[in-house]
Coordinates of C-alpha atoms and ligand atoms in Angstrom, one line a residue:
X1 CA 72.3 142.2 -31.1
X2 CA 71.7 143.5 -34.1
X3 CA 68.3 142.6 -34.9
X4 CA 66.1 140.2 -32.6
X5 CA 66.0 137.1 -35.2
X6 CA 65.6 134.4 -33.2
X7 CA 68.4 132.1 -34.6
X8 CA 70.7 129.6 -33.5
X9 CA 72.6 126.5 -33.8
X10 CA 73.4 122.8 -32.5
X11 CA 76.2 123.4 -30.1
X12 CA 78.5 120.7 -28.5
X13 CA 78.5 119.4 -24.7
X14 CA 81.8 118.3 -23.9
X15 CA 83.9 118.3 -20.7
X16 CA 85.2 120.0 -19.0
X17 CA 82.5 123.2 -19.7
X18 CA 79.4 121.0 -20.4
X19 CA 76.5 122.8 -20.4
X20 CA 78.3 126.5 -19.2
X21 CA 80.5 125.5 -22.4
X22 CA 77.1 125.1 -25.0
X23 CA 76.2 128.3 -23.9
X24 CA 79.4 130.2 -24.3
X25 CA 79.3 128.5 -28.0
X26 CA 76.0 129.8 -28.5
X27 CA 77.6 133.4 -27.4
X28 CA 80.4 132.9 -29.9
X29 CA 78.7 132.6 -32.8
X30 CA 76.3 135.5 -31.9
X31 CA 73.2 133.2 -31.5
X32 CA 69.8 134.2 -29.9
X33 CA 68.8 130.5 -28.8
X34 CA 70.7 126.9 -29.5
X35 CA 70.2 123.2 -29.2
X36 CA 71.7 120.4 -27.9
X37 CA 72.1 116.9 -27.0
X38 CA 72.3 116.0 -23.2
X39 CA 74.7 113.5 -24.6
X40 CA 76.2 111.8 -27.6
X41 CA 73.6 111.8 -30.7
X42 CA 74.3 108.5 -31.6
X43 CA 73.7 106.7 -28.3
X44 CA 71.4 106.8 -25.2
X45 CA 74.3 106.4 -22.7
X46 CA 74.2 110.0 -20.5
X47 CA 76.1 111.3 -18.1
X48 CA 74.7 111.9 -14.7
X49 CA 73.0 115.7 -14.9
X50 CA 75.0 117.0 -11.5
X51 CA 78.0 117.0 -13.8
X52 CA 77.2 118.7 -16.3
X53 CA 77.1 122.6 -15.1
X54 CA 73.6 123.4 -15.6
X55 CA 73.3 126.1 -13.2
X56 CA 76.2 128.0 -14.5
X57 CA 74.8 127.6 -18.2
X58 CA 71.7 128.6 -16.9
X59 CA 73.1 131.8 -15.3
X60 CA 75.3 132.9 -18.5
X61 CA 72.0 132.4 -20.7
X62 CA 69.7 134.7 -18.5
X63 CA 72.8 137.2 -18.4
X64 CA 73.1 137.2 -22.1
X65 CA 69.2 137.5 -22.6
X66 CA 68.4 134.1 -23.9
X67 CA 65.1 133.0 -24.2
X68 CA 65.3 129.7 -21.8
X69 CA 61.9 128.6 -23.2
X70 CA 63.3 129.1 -27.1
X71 CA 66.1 126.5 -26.7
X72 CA 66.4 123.1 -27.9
X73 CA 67.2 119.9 -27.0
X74 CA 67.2 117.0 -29.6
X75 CA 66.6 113.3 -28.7
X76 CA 69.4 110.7 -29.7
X77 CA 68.9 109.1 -33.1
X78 CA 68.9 105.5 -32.4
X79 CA 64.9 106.1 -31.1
X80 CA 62.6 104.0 -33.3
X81 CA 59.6 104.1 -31.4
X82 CA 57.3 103.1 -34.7
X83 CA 58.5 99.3 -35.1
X84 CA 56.9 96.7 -32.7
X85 CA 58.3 94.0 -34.5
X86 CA 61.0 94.3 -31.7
X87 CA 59.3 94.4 -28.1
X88 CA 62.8 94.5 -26.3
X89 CA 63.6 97.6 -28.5
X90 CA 60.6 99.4 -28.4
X91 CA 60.7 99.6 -24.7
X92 CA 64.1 100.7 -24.5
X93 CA 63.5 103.5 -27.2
X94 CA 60.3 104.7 -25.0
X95 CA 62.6 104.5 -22.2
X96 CA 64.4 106.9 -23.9
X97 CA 62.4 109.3 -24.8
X98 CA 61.3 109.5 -21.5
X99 CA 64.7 110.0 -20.1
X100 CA 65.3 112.8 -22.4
X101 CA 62.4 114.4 -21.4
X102 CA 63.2 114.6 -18.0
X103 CA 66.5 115.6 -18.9
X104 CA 65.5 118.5 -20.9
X105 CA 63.5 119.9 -18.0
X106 CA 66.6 119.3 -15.7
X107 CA 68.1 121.9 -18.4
X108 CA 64.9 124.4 -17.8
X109 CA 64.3 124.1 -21.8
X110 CA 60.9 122.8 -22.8
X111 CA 61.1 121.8 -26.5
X112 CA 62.3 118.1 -27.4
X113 CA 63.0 117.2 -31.0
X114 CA 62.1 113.4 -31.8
X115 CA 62.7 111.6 -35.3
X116 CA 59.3 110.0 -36.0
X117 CA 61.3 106.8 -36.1
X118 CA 61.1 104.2 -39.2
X119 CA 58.6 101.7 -40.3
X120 CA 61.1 99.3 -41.2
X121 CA 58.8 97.2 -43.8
X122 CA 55.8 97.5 -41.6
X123 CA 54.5 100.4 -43.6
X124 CA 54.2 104.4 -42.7
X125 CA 50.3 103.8 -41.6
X126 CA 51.1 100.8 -39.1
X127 CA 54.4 103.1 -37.7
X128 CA 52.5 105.9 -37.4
X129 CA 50.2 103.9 -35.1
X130 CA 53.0 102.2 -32.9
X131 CA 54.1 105.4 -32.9
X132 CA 51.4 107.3 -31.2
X133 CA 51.2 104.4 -28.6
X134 CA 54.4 104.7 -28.2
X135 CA 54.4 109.2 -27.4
X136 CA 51.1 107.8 -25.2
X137 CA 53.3 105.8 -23.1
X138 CA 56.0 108.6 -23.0
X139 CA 53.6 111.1 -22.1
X140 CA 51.7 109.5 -19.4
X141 CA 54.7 108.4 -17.8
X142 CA 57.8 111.3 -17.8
X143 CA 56.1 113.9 -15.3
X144 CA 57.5 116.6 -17.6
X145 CA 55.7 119.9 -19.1
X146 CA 58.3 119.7 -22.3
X147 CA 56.7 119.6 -25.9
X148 CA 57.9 116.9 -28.3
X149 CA 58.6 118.3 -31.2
X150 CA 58.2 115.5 -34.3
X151 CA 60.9 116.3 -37.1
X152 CA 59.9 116.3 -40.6
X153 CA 61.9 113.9 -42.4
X154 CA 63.5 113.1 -46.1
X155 CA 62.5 109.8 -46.9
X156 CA 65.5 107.9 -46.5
X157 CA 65.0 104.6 -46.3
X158 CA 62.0 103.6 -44.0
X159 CA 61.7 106.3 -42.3
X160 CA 58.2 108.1 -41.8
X161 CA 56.8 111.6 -41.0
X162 CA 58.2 112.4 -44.4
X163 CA 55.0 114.6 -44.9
X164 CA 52.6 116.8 -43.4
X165 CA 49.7 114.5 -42.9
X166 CA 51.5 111.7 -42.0
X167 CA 52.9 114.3 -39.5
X168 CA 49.1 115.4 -38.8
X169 CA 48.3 111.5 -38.5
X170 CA 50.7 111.1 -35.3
X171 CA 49.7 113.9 -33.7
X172 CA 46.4 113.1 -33.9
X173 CA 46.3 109.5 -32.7
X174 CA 48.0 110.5 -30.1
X175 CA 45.5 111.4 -26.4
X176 CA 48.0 113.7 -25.4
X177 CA 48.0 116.4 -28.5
X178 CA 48.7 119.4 -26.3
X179 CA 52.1 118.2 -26.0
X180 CA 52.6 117.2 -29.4
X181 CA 54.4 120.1 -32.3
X182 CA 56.6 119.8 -34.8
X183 CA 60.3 120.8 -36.4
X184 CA 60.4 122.0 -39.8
X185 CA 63.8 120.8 -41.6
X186 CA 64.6 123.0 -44.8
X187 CA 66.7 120.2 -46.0
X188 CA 64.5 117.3 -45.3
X189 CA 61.1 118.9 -46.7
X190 CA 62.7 119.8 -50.0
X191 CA 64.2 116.3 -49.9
X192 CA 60.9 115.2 -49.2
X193 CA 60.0 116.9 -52.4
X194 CA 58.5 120.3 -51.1
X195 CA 59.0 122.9 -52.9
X196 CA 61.3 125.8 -50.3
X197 CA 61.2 128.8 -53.0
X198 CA 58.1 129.4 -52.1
X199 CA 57.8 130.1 -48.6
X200 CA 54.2 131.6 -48.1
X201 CA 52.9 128.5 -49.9
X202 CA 55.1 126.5 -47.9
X203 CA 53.7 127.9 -44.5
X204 CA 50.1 128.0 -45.7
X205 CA 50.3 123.8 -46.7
X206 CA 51.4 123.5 -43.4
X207 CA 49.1 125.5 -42.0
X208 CA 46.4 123.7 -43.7
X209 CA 47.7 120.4 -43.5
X210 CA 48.9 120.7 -39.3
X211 CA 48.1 123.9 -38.0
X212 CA 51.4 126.7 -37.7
X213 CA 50.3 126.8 -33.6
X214 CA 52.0 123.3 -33.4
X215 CA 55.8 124.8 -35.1
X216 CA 58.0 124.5 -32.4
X217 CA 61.1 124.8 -34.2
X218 CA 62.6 125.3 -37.9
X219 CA 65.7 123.3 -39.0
X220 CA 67.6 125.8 -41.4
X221 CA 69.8 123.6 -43.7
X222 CA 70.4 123.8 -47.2
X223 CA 70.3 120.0 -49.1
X224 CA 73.7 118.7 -51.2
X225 CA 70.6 117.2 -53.4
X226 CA 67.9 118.3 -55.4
X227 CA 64.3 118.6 -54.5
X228 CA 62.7 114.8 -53.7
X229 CA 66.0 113.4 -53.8
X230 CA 65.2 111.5 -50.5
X231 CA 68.9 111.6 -49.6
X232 CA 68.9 113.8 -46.1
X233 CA 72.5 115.5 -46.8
X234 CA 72.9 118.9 -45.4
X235 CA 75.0 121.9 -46.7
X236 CA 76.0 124.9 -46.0
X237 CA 74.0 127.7 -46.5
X238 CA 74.1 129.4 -50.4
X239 CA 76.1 125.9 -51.2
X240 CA 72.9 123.4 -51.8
X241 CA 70.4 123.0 -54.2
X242 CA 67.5 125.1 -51.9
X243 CA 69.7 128.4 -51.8
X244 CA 70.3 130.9 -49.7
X245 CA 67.5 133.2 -51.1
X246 CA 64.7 130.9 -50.2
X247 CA 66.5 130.0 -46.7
X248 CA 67.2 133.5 -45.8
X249 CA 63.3 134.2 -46.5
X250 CA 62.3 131.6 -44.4
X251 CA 64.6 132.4 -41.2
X252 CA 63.1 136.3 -41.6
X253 CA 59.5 135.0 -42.6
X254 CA 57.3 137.4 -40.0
X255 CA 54.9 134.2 -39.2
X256 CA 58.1 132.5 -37.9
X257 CA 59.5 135.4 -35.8
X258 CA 58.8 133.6 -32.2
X259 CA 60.1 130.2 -33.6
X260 CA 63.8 129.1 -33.0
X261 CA 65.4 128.6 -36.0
X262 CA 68.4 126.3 -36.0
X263 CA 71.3 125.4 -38.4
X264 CA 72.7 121.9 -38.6
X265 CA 75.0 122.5 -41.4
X266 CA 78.2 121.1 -41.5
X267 CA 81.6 122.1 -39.9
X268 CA 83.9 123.1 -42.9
X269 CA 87.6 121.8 -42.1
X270 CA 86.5 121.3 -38.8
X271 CA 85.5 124.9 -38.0
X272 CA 81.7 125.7 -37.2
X273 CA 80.8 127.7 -40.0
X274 CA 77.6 129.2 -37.6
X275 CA 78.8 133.0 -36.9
X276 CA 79.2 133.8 -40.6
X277 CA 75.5 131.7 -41.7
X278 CA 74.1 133.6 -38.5
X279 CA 75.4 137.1 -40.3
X280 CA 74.3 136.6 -43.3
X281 CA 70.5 135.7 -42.5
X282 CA 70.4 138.4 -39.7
X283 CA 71.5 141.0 -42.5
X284 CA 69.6 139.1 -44.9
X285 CA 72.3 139.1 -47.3
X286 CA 74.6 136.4 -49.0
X287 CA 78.4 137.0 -48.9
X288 CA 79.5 135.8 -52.3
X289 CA 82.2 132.7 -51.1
X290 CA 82.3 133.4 -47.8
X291 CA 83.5 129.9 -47.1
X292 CA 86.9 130.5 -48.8
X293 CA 88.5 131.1 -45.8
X294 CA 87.4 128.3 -44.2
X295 CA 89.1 126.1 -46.9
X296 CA 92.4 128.1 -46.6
Ligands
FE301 FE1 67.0 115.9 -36.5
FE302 FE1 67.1 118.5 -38.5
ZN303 ZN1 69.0 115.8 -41.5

C-alpha cells in the first residue's frame, strides 16, 4: 500500500460471494477499510447471517491487513426512531437498530452508522428527545459492544442532526453516551451550510461543539449543490461544488488519520468509480478528467 491512509468505500453484498465478495471489492479498489449493509439499504428484511460467508470475509481481511475494528456497517434508511407520533413504527425502527447491531458484531466490526431519523412536523428539539429514548432502548437491550455512529445530515426535508449541537443534544440525552459517536458527511455538512474549505476550522467547531474523541467515521463525498443548499446529492470527487482540494485535505488531515474515511459517490455508467478517487486522495493529487473514461 502505498501510504497507510485509512480510506475506503461502501461495497456491495450480493450472492453468491456475500460478505467474502465485499471484501474482495474492498481489495479491488485498493481500499484500507470499507462499509456495508448486512442487507438491502432500503429495507429491514435480512438474510439469515450463516449464509452470508462471514468467516471467509473475515479470513481474506486479516490476510490483507485490514483493520477489522475500522470497518463500517451502515443501518438501513427506512429507521426513524425520532417520530412517536407512530407507536407501531417506532418499535419496529428500534427493533431495527437493535438487529443491526447484533448483526454488525456477527461481522466482528464495531461501528454502526444510524441516520438521526426525521422529526416529521414534531420539531428537531421533540425528535431529538424521542430520539435518545429511542438509542436508550437500543442500547439497554442489543447485548452488543458496537458504537452507533449518528450521521450528520443535510436538511432535507425533516430530517434532524443537521448540526453539531443538535448532534451534541442526542448524544447527550442519551444514559448510554459511551456508546454514542458520530459520522461526518462532507456532502451533507456543506449542504448543511458548513463551510468544507476550511478544514482546521471545520474540525476545531466540531471539536468545540462535540468533542473529535466521539468521530467514528468521515463520509467523503463531494455535493452536486452549493453550500446550504439542503439538497443531499452526492458527486464525484473534483465534480461538486466542495472540490477536490478541500476533500483531499480532509481525507489526509493528520487529526483524522485513525478515522475511516468512506466514499459514497456515485457509480458512473454503472462502474464504481472508487480505485481512481482512492488514488487520487492517497497521492493527494487530482487527475484533470479522470472520469472520461468512464463515460466512453
Ligand atoms: Fe448515510
Ligand atoms: Fe453518508
Ligand atoms: Zn447522503
Amino acid at each position: 500500500m502505498a501510504k497507510d491512509l485509512l480510506i475506503g468505500s461502501h461495497v456491495g453484498m450480493n450472492g453468491p460471494d456475500y460478505y467474502l465478495g465485499s471484501v474482495k471489492e474492498a481489495i479491488s479498489y485498493g481500499a484500507s477499510t470499507f462499509m456495508f449493509y448486512t442487507g438491502a439499504p432500503q429495507n429491514s428484511y435480512r438474510k439469515p447471517l450463516n449464509e452470508l460467508r462471514i468467516e471467509e470475509g473475515r479470513s481474506l481481511l486479516r490476510e490483507n491487513g485490514f483493520d477489522e475494528s475500522k470497518i463500517v456497517v451502515h443501518a438501513p434508511y427506512i429507521i426513524n426512531a425520532a417520530n412517536a407520533s407512530r407507536p407501531d413504527l417506532l418499535e419496529l425502527s428500534i427493533k431495527t437498530i437493535i438487529n443491526e447491531l447484533q448483526r454488525t458484531a456477527a461481522f466482528g466490526a464495531s461501528i454502526l452508522v444510524l441516520h438521526p431519523g426525521n422529526h416529521l412536523g414534531a420539531g428537531p428539539e421533540k425528535a431529538i428527545e424521542v430520539l435518545a429514548e429511542s438509542l436508550d432502548q437500543v442500547l439497554a437491550n442489543d447485548g452488543t459492544n458496537v458504537r452507533i455512529a449518528i450521521e450528520t445530515m443535510a436538511g432535507k426535508g425533516s430530517e434532524i442532526g443537521t448540526c453539531f449541537e443538535q448532534v451534541r443534544d442526542i448524544i447527550e440525552k442519551c444514559h448510554h453516551k459511551d456508546r454514542l459517536g458520530v459520522c461526518l458527511d462532507t456532502c451533507h455538512v456543506s449542504d448543511a451550510g458548513y463551510d468544507i474549505n476550511d478544514a482546521d476550522a471545520l474540525l476545531n467547531e466540531f471539536d468545540q461543539v462535540i468533542g473529535l474523541d466521539r468521530l467514528l467515521v468521515v463520509h467523503v463525498n463531494d455535493s452536486k449543490n452549493q453550500r446550504g443548499a439542503h439538497k443531499d446529492r452526492h458527486e464525484n470527487l473534483g465534480y461538486g461544488e466542495i472540490g477536490f482540494d478541500a476533500l483531499c485535505h480532509i481525507a489526509n488531515h493528520p487529526r483524522l488519520k485513525d478515522i475511516p474515511k468512506i466514499l459514497e459517490t456515485p457509480y458512473i455508467n454503472e462502474k464504481a468509480p472508487y480505485s481512481d478517487e482512492i488514488r487520487m486522495l492517497r497521492d493527494e493529487s487530482f487527475v484533470e478528467n479522470w472520469k472520461d473514461k468512464y463515460l466512453a
